[in-house]
Coordinates of C-alpha atoms in Angstrom, one line a residue:
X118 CA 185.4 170.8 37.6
X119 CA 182.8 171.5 39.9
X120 CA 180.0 174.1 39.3
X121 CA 179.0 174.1 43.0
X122 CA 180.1 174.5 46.2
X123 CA 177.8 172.1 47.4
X124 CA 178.9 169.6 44.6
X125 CA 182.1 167.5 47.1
X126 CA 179.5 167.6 49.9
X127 CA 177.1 165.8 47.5
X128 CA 179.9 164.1 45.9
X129 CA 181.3 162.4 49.4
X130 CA 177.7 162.2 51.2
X131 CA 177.0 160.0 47.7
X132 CA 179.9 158.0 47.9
X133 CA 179.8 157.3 51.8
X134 CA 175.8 156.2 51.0
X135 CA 176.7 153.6 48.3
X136 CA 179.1 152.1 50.5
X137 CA 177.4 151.9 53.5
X138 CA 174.3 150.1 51.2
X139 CA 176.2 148.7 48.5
X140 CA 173.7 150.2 45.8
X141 CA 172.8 153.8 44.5
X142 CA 170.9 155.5 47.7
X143 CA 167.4 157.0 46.9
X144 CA 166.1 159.2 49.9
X145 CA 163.9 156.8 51.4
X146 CA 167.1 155.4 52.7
X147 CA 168.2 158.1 54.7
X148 CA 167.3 160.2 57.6
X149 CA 169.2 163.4 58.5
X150 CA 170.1 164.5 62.1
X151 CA 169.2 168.2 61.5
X152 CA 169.6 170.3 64.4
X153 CA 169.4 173.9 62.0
X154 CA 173.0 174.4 62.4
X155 CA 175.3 175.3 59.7
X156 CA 176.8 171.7 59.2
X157 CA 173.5 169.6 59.5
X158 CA 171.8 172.2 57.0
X159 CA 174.6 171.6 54.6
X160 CA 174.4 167.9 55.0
X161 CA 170.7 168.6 54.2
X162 CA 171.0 170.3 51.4
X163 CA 173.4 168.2 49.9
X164 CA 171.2 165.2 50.4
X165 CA 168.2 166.9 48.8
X166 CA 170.8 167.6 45.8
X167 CA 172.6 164.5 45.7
X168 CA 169.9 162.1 46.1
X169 CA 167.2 161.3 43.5
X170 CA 163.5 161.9 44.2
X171 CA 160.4 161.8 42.2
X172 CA 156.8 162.9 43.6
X173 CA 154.7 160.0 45.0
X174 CA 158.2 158.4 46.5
X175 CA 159.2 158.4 49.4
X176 CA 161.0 161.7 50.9
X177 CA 163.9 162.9 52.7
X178 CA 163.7 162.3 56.3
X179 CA 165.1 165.1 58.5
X180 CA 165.1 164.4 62.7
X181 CA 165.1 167.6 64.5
X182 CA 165.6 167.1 68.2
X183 CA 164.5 169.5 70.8
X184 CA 166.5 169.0 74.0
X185 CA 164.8 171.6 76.0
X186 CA 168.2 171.9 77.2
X187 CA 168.2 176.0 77.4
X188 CA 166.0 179.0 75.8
X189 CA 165.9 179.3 72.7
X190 CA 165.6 175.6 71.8
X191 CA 161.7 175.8 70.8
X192 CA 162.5 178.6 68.4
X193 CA 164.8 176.1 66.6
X194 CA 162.3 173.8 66.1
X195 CA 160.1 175.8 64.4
X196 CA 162.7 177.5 62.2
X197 CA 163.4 174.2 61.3
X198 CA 159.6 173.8 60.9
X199 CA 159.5 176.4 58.3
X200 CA 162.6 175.9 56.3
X201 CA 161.9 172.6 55.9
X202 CA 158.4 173.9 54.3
X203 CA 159.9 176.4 51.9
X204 CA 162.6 173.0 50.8
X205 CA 159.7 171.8 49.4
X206 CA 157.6 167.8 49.4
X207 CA 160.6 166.5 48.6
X208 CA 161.3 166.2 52.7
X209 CA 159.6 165.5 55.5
X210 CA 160.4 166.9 58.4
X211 CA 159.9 165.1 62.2
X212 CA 160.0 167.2 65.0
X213 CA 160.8 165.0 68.6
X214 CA 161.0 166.7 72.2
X215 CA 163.7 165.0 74.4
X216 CA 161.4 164.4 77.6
X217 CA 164.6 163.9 79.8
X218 CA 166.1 167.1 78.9
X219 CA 164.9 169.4 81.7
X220 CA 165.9 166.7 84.0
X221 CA 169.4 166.3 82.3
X222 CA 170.2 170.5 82.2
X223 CA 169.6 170.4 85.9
X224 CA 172.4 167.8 86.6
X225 CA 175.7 168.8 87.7
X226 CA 179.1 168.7 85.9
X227 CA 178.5 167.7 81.9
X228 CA 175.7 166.3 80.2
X229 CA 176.9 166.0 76.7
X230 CA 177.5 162.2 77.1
X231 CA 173.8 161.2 78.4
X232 CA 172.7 163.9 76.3
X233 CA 174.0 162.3 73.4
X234 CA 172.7 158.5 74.3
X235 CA 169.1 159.9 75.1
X236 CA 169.4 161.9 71.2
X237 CA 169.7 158.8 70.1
X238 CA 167.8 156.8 71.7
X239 CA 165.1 159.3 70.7
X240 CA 165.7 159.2 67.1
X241 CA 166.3 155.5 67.4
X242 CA 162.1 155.2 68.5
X243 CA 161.6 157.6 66.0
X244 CA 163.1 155.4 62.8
X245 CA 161.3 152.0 63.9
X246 CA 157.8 153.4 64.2
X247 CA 158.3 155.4 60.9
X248 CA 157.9 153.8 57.4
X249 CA 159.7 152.7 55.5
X250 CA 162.3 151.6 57.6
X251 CA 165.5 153.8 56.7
X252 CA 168.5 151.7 56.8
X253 CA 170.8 155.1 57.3
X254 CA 170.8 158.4 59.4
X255 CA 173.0 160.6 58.9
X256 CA 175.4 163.2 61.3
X257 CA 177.5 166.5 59.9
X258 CA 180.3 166.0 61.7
X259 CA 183.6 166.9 60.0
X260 CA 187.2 167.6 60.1
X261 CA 187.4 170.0 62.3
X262 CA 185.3 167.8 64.9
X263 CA 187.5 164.8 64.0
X264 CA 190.6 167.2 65.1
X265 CA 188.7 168.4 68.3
X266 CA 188.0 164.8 68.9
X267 CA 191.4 163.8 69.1
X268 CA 192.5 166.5 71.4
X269 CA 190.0 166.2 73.9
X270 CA 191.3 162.2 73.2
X271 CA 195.2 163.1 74.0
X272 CA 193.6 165.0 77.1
X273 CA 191.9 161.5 78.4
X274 CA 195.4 159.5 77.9
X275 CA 193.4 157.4 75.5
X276 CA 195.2 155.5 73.0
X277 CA 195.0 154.5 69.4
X278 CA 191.4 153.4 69.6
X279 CA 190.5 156.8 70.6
X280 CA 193.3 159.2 68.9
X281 CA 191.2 157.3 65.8
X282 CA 188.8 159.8 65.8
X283 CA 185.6 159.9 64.7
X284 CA 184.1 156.5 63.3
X285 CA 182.5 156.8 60.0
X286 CA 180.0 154.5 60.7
X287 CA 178.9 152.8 63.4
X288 CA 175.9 150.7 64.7
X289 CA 172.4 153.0 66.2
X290 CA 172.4 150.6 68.7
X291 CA 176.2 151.2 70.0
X292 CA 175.0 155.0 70.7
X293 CA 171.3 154.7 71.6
X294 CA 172.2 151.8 73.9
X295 CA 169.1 149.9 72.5
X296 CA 169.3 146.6 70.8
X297 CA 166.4 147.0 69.1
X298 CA 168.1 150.0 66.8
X299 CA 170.4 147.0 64.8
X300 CA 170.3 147.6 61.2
X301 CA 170.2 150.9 61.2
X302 CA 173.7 152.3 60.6
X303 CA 175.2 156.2 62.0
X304 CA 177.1 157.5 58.6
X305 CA 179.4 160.3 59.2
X306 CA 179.8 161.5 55.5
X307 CA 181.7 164.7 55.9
X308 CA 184.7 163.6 58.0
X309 CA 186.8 164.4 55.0
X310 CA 185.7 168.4 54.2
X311 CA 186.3 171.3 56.9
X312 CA 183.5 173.4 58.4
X313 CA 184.2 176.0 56.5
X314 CA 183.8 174.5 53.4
X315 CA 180.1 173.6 54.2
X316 CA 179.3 177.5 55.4
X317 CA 180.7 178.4 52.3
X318 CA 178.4 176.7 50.2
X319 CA 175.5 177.8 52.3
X320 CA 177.0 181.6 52.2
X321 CA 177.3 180.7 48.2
X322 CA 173.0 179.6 48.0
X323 CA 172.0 182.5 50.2
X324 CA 171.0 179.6 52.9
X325 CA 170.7 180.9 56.5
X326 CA 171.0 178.5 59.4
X327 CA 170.5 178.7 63.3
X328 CA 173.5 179.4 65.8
X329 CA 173.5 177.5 69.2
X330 CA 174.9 180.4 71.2
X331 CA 176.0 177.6 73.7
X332 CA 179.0 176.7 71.0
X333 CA 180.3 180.0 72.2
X334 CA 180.6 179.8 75.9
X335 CA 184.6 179.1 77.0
X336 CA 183.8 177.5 80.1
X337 CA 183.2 174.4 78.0
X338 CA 186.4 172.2 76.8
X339 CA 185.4 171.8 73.6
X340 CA 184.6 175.0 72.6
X341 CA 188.1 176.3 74.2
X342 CA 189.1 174.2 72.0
X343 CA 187.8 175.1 68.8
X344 CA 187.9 179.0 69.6
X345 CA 191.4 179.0 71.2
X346 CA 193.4 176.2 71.0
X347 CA 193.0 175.3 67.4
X348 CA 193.5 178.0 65.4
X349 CA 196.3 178.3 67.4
X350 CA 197.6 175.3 66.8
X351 CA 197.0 175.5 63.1
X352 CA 199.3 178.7 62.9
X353 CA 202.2 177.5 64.2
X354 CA 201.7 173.9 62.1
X355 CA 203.5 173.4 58.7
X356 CA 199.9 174.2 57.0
X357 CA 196.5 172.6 57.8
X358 CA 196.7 169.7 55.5
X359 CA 199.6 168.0 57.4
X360 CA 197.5 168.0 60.6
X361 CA 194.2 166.4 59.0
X362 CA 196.2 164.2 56.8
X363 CA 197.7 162.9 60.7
X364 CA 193.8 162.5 61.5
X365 CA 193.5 160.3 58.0
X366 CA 197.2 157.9 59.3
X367 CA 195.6 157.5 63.1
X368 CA 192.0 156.4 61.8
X369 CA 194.1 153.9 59.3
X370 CA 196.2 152.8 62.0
X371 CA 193.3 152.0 64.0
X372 CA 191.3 150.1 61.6
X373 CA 194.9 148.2 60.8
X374 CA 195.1 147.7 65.1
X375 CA 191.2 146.6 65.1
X376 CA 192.0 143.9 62.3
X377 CA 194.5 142.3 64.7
X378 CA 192.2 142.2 67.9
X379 CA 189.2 141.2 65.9
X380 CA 191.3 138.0 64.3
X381 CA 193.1 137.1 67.8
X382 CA 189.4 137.9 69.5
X383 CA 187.5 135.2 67.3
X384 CA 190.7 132.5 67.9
X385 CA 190.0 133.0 71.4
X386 CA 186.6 133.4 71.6
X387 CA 184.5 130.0 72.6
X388 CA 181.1 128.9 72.9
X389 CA 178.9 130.1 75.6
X390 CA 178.9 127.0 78.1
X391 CA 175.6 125.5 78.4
X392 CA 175.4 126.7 82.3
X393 CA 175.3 129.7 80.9
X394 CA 172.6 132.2 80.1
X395 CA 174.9 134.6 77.8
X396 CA 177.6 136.3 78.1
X397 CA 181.5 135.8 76.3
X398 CA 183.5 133.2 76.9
X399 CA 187.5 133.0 75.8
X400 CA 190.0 130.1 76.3
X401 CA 191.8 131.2 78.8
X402 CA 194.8 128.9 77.3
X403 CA 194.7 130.6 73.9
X404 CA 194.4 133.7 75.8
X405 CA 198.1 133.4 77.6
X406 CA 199.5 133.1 74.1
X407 CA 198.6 136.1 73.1
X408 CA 201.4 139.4 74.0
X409 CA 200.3 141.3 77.2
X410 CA 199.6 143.9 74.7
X411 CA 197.3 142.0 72.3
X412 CA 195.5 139.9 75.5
X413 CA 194.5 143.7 76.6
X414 CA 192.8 144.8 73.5
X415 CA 191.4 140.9 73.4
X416 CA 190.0 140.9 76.6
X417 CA 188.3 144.6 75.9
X418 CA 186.2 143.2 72.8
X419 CA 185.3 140.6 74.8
X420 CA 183.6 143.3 77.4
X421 CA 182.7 145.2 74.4
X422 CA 181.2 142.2 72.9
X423 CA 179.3 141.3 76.2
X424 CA 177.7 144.7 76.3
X425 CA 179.9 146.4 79.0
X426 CA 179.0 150.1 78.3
X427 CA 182.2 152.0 79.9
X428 CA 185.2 149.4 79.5
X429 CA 187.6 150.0 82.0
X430 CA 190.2 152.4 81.5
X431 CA 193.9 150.9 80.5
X432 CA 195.7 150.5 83.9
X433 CA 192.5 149.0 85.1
X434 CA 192.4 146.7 82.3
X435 CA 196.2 146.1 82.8
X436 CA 195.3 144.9 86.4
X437 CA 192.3 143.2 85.6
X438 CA 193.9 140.7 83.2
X439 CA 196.9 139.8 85.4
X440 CA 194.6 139.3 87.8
X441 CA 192.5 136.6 85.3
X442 CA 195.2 134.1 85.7
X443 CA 193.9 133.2 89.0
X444 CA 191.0 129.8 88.7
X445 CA 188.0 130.8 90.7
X446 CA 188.2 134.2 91.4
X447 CA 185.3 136.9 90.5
X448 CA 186.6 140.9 88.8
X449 CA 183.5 143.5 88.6
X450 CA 184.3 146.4 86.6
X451 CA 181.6 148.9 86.0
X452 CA 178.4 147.7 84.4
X453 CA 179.5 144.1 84.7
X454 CA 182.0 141.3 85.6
X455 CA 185.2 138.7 84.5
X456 CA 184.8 135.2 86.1
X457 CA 188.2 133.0 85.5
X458 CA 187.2 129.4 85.2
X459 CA 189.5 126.5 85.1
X460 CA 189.0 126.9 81.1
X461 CA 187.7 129.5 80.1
X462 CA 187.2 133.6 81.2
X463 CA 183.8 134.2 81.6
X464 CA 182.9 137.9 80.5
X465 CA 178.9 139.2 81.4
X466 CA 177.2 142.4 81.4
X467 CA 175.3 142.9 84.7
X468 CA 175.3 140.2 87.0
X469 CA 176.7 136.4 85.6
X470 CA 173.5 135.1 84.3
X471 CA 174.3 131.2 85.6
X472 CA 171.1 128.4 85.0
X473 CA 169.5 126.7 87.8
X474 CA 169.4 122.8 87.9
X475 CA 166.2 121.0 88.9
X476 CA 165.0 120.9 92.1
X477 CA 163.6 117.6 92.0
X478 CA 164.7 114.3 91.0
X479 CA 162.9 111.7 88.0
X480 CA 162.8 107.8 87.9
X481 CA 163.7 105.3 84.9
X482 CA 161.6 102.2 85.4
X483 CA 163.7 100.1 82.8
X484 CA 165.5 99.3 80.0
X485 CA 165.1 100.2 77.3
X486 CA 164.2 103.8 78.8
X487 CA 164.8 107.6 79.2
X488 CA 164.2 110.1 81.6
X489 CA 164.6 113.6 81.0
X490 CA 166.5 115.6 84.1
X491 CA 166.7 119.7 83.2
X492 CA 168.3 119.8 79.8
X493 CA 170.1 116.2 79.6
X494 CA 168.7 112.9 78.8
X495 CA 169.5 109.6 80.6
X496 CA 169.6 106.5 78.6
X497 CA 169.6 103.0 79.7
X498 CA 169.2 100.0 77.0
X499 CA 170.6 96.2 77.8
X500 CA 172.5 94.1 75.6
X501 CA 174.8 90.8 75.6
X502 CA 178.3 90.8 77.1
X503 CA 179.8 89.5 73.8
X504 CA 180.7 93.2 72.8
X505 CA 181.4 94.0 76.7
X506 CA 185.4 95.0 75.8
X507 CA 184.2 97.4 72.9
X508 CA 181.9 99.2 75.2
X509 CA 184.1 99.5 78.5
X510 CA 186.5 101.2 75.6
X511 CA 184.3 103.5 74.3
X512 CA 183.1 104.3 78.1
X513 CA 186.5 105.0 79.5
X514 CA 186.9 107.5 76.3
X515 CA 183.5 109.4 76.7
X516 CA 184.3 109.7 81.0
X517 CA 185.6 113.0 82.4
X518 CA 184.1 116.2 80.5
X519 CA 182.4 117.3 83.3
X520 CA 178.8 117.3 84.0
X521 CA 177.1 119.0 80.8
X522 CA 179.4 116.2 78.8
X523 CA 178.2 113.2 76.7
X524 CA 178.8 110.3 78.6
X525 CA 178.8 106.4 79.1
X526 CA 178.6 104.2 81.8
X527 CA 178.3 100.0 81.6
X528 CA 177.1 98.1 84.5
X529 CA 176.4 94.5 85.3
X530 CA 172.5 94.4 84.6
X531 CA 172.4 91.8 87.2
X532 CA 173.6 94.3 90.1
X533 CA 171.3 96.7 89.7
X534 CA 167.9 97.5 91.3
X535 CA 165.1 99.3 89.5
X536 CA 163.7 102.3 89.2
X537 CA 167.0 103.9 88.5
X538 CA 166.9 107.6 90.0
X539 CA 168.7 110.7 88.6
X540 CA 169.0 113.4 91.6
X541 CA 170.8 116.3 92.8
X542 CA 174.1 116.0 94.7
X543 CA 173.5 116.3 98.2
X544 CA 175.5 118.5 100.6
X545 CA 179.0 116.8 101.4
X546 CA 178.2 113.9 99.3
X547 CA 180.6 111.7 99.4
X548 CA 181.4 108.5 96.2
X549 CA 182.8 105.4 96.4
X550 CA 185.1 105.6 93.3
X551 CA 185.4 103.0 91.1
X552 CA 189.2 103.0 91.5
X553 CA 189.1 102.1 95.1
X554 CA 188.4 104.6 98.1
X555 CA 185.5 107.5 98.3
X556 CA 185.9 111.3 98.3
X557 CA 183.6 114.2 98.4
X558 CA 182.2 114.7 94.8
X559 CA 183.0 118.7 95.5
X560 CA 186.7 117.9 95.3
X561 CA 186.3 115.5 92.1
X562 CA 184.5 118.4 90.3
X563 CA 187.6 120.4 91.5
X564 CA 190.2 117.9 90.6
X565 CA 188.1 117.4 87.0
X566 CA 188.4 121.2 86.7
X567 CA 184.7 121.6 86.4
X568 CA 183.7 125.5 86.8
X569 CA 182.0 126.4 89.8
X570 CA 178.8 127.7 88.0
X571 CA 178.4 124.1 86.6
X572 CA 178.5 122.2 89.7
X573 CA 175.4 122.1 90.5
X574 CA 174.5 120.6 87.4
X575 CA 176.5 117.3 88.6
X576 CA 174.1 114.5 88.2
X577 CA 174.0 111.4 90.4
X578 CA 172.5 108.6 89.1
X579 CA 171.4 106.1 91.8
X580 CA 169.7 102.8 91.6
X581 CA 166.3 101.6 92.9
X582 CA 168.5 100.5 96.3
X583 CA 170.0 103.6 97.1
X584 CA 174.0 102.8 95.5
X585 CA 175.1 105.6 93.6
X586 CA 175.9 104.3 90.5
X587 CA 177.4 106.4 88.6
X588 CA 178.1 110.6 88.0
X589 CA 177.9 111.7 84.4
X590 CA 180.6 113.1 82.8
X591 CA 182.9 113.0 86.2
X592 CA 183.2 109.7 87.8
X593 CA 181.9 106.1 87.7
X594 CA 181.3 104.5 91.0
X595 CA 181.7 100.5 92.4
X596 CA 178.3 99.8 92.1
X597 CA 177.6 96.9 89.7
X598 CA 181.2 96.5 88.4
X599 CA 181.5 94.0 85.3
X600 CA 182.7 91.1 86.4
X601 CA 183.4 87.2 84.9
X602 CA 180.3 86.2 86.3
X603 CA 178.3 89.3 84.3
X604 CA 175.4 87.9 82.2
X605 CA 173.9 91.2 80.6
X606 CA 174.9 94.3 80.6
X607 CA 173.4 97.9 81.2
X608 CA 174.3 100.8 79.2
X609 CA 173.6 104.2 80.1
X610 CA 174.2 107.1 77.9
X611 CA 174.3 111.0 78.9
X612 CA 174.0 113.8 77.1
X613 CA 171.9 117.2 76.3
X614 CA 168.5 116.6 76.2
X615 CA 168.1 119.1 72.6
X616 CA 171.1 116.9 71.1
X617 CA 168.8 114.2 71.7
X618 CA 165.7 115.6 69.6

């Protein structure tokens, strides 16, 4: 039985610590968002019961933000200043001033979002300066949030994802914005008790805390929420414990929906194509297996996953994947884009970040050689025609992967005039296939489905008397065909210059 109220908040906050660490938490683990409000003063206290300390260790770390947001924010602080004193040397408390918040309370319509990202981001600076590095902080949020959560949620149209709730944990960096916050993990410890529960135990200790007189103003949604439309709501329910026990079956659900996506996601998913500076890349052809549905959620990690901030909304992500089945064409959405290459679906933050080729062209004097041309490496070595049908094999398998490919080509040794030159594609180039007839190199990248940010990468690979001998990875030319006459042969190998190393 337990002998305090304050014995399930210590009880869960415990519990939610051991598995977010996978050990017994001490307090130099954690840091508490403690605004002086009822709920983050009972997560305090908890934590200051809960957790063990001994003097010369570490403390509790408590994060008190000042948003400058409206009068009577500095008088928070230093209540927080002094009850934090009177707690005792088991904490420390760190007071921050948000420098954007007189800019933010003089925008129009709401600023909780950006409010909520600068917090963060504020507490974020705070935690990697500080030692030792705390690997939690901690938020108060509870039930009755979770259930104000979902009905602002309904109100949106979201779906599952957002009728979830409330994550219990999630990364600093997915709310601060900054990469830099990674490793340090947002608990939410108290989604499982009720407000009340935690004024109760503060009522039960003789604890006061601070009241944001804001929390009381009805032109705000949420709060017209929690003073009108909930209880409300609750009264005319079969009991409270049906409605949070709903909250507990959507966040499962979720998590259940999650587990699908992140398995079809990572199917899909592919390598970042060496043309490109980052981003996520799916197979477009895995990707068309996939139900509408599942492609949906799919295609949203990916944006997710490329660092999109604001995903697009469902009928826009509806449209924007029908529209992916068309090669060549560019989608933005807000804070980034969707490219649909011939193989893949190129998802970016920001503008596609796309490598440039050289400018310049380099020379191979002779065999055996290699010159190095950006990020590949040509080859050339000569040997005897004995093994001539084993090589023209092996050549015809390695042709066609497009430009960034490994490749071969063999030549007649005899045909060919040094210093071999590897250059740049020139505008409305046209080859001399080895097949019979010529055709503009832009149509063979087409035809060999290369993707148009690669292109430029197409090497040509000429010989000391001007011929174009040969273009890696797309087509081989007539130049110094093999013949019955051939004497020695030239081979001449493509491929990534790091491969190489």
């Amino acid at each position: 039985m337990p002998t305090s109220r304050f014995d399930p908040i210590g009880e869960a906050l415990t519990r939610h610590l051991r598995a977010l660490l996978g050990r017994d938490p001490q307090r130099s683990d954690v840091a508490i968002a403690w605004s002086g409000g009822a709920d983050s003063t009972a997560l305090l206290i908890a934590a200051l019961r809960a957790l063990p300390w001994e003097e010369g260790a570490p403390p509790l770390l408590a994060l008190h933000v000042d948003h400058q947001l409206r009068d009577g924010s500095g008088a928070d602080a230093a209540w927080c200043q002094d009850t934090a004193q009177a707690l005792g040397p088991g904490l420390r408390l760190m007071s921050l001033q948000l420098p954007e918040g007189p800019q933010l309370a003089a925008r129009p319509g709401s600023i909780e979002g950006p409010a909520r990202k600068a917090r963060y981001a504020l507490m974020g600076r705070a935690l990697r300066a500080d030692a030792p590095r705390r690997p939690a902080l901690l938020t108060a949020h509870h039930a009755d949030d979770n259930l104000e959560n979902l009905l602002l949620a309904l109100g949106r149209g979201a779906g599952l994802t957002g009728l979830g709730g409330i994550r219990s944990a999630i990364g600093l960096e997915g709310l601060s914005g900054a990469e830099e916050d990674r490793g340090i993990v947002v608990g939410r410890p108290l989604l499982g008790l009720r407000g009340g529960e935690l004024r109760e135990a503060l009522i039960a200790i003789g604890q006061r805390w601070r009241e944001d007189p804001s929390n009381a103003l009805l032109d705000r949604r949420r709060n017209q929420l929690r003073h009108q439309v909930i209880p409300a709501f609750l009264e005319t329910a079969q009991g409270e414990a049906p409605v949070f026990r709903s909250l507990k079956t959507l966040r499962e659900d979720r998590e259940l929906l999650e587990a699908v996506v992140r398995e079809a996601f990572e199917e899909t998913r592919a390598p970042t194509p060496w043309y490109r500076t980052g981003g996520v890349a799916l197979e477009r052809r895995r990707l068309a297996a996939l139900t509408p549905l599942l492609r949906r959620h799919v295609v949203r990690r990916a944006l997710v996953e490329a660092g999109v901030e604001h995903p697009p909304d469902r009928a826009s992500l509806t449209r924007l994947v029908e529209g992916a089945s068309r090669t060549g064409i560019v989608i933005e959405v807000h804070g980034g884009q969707v490219e649909v290459e011939p193989r893949l679906l190129m998802v970016q933050a920001g503008e596609a970040g796309v490598k440039a080729p050289p400018t310049g062209q380099v020379g191979l004097e002779g065999a055996p050689g290699r010159a190095t041309w950006g990020e590949f490496v040509l080859e050339a070595r000569l040997e005897g025609v004995v093994g001539r049908d084993a090589w023209l094999a092996r050549c015809e398998a390695a042709e066609g992967g497009g430009p960034g490919a490994r490749s071969l080509a063999v030549l007649d040794a005899g045909e060919v005039e040094w210093p071999l030159v590897v250059r740049r594609a020139g505008r409305g180039e046209r080859v001399a296939r080895f097949g019979g007839g010529s055709k503009a190199l832009r149509s063979l990248l087409s035809d060999a489905r290369v993707a148009r940010a690669a292109r430029p990468w197409a090497a040509v690979v000429c010989d000391g008397g001007g011929n174009v001998l040969w273009v890696p990875g797309v087509v081989r030319t007539r130049a110094a065909l093999i013949s019955g006459d051939t004497r020695e042969l030239l081979i001449l190998s493509w491929g990534p210059a790091i491969a190489d190393e």
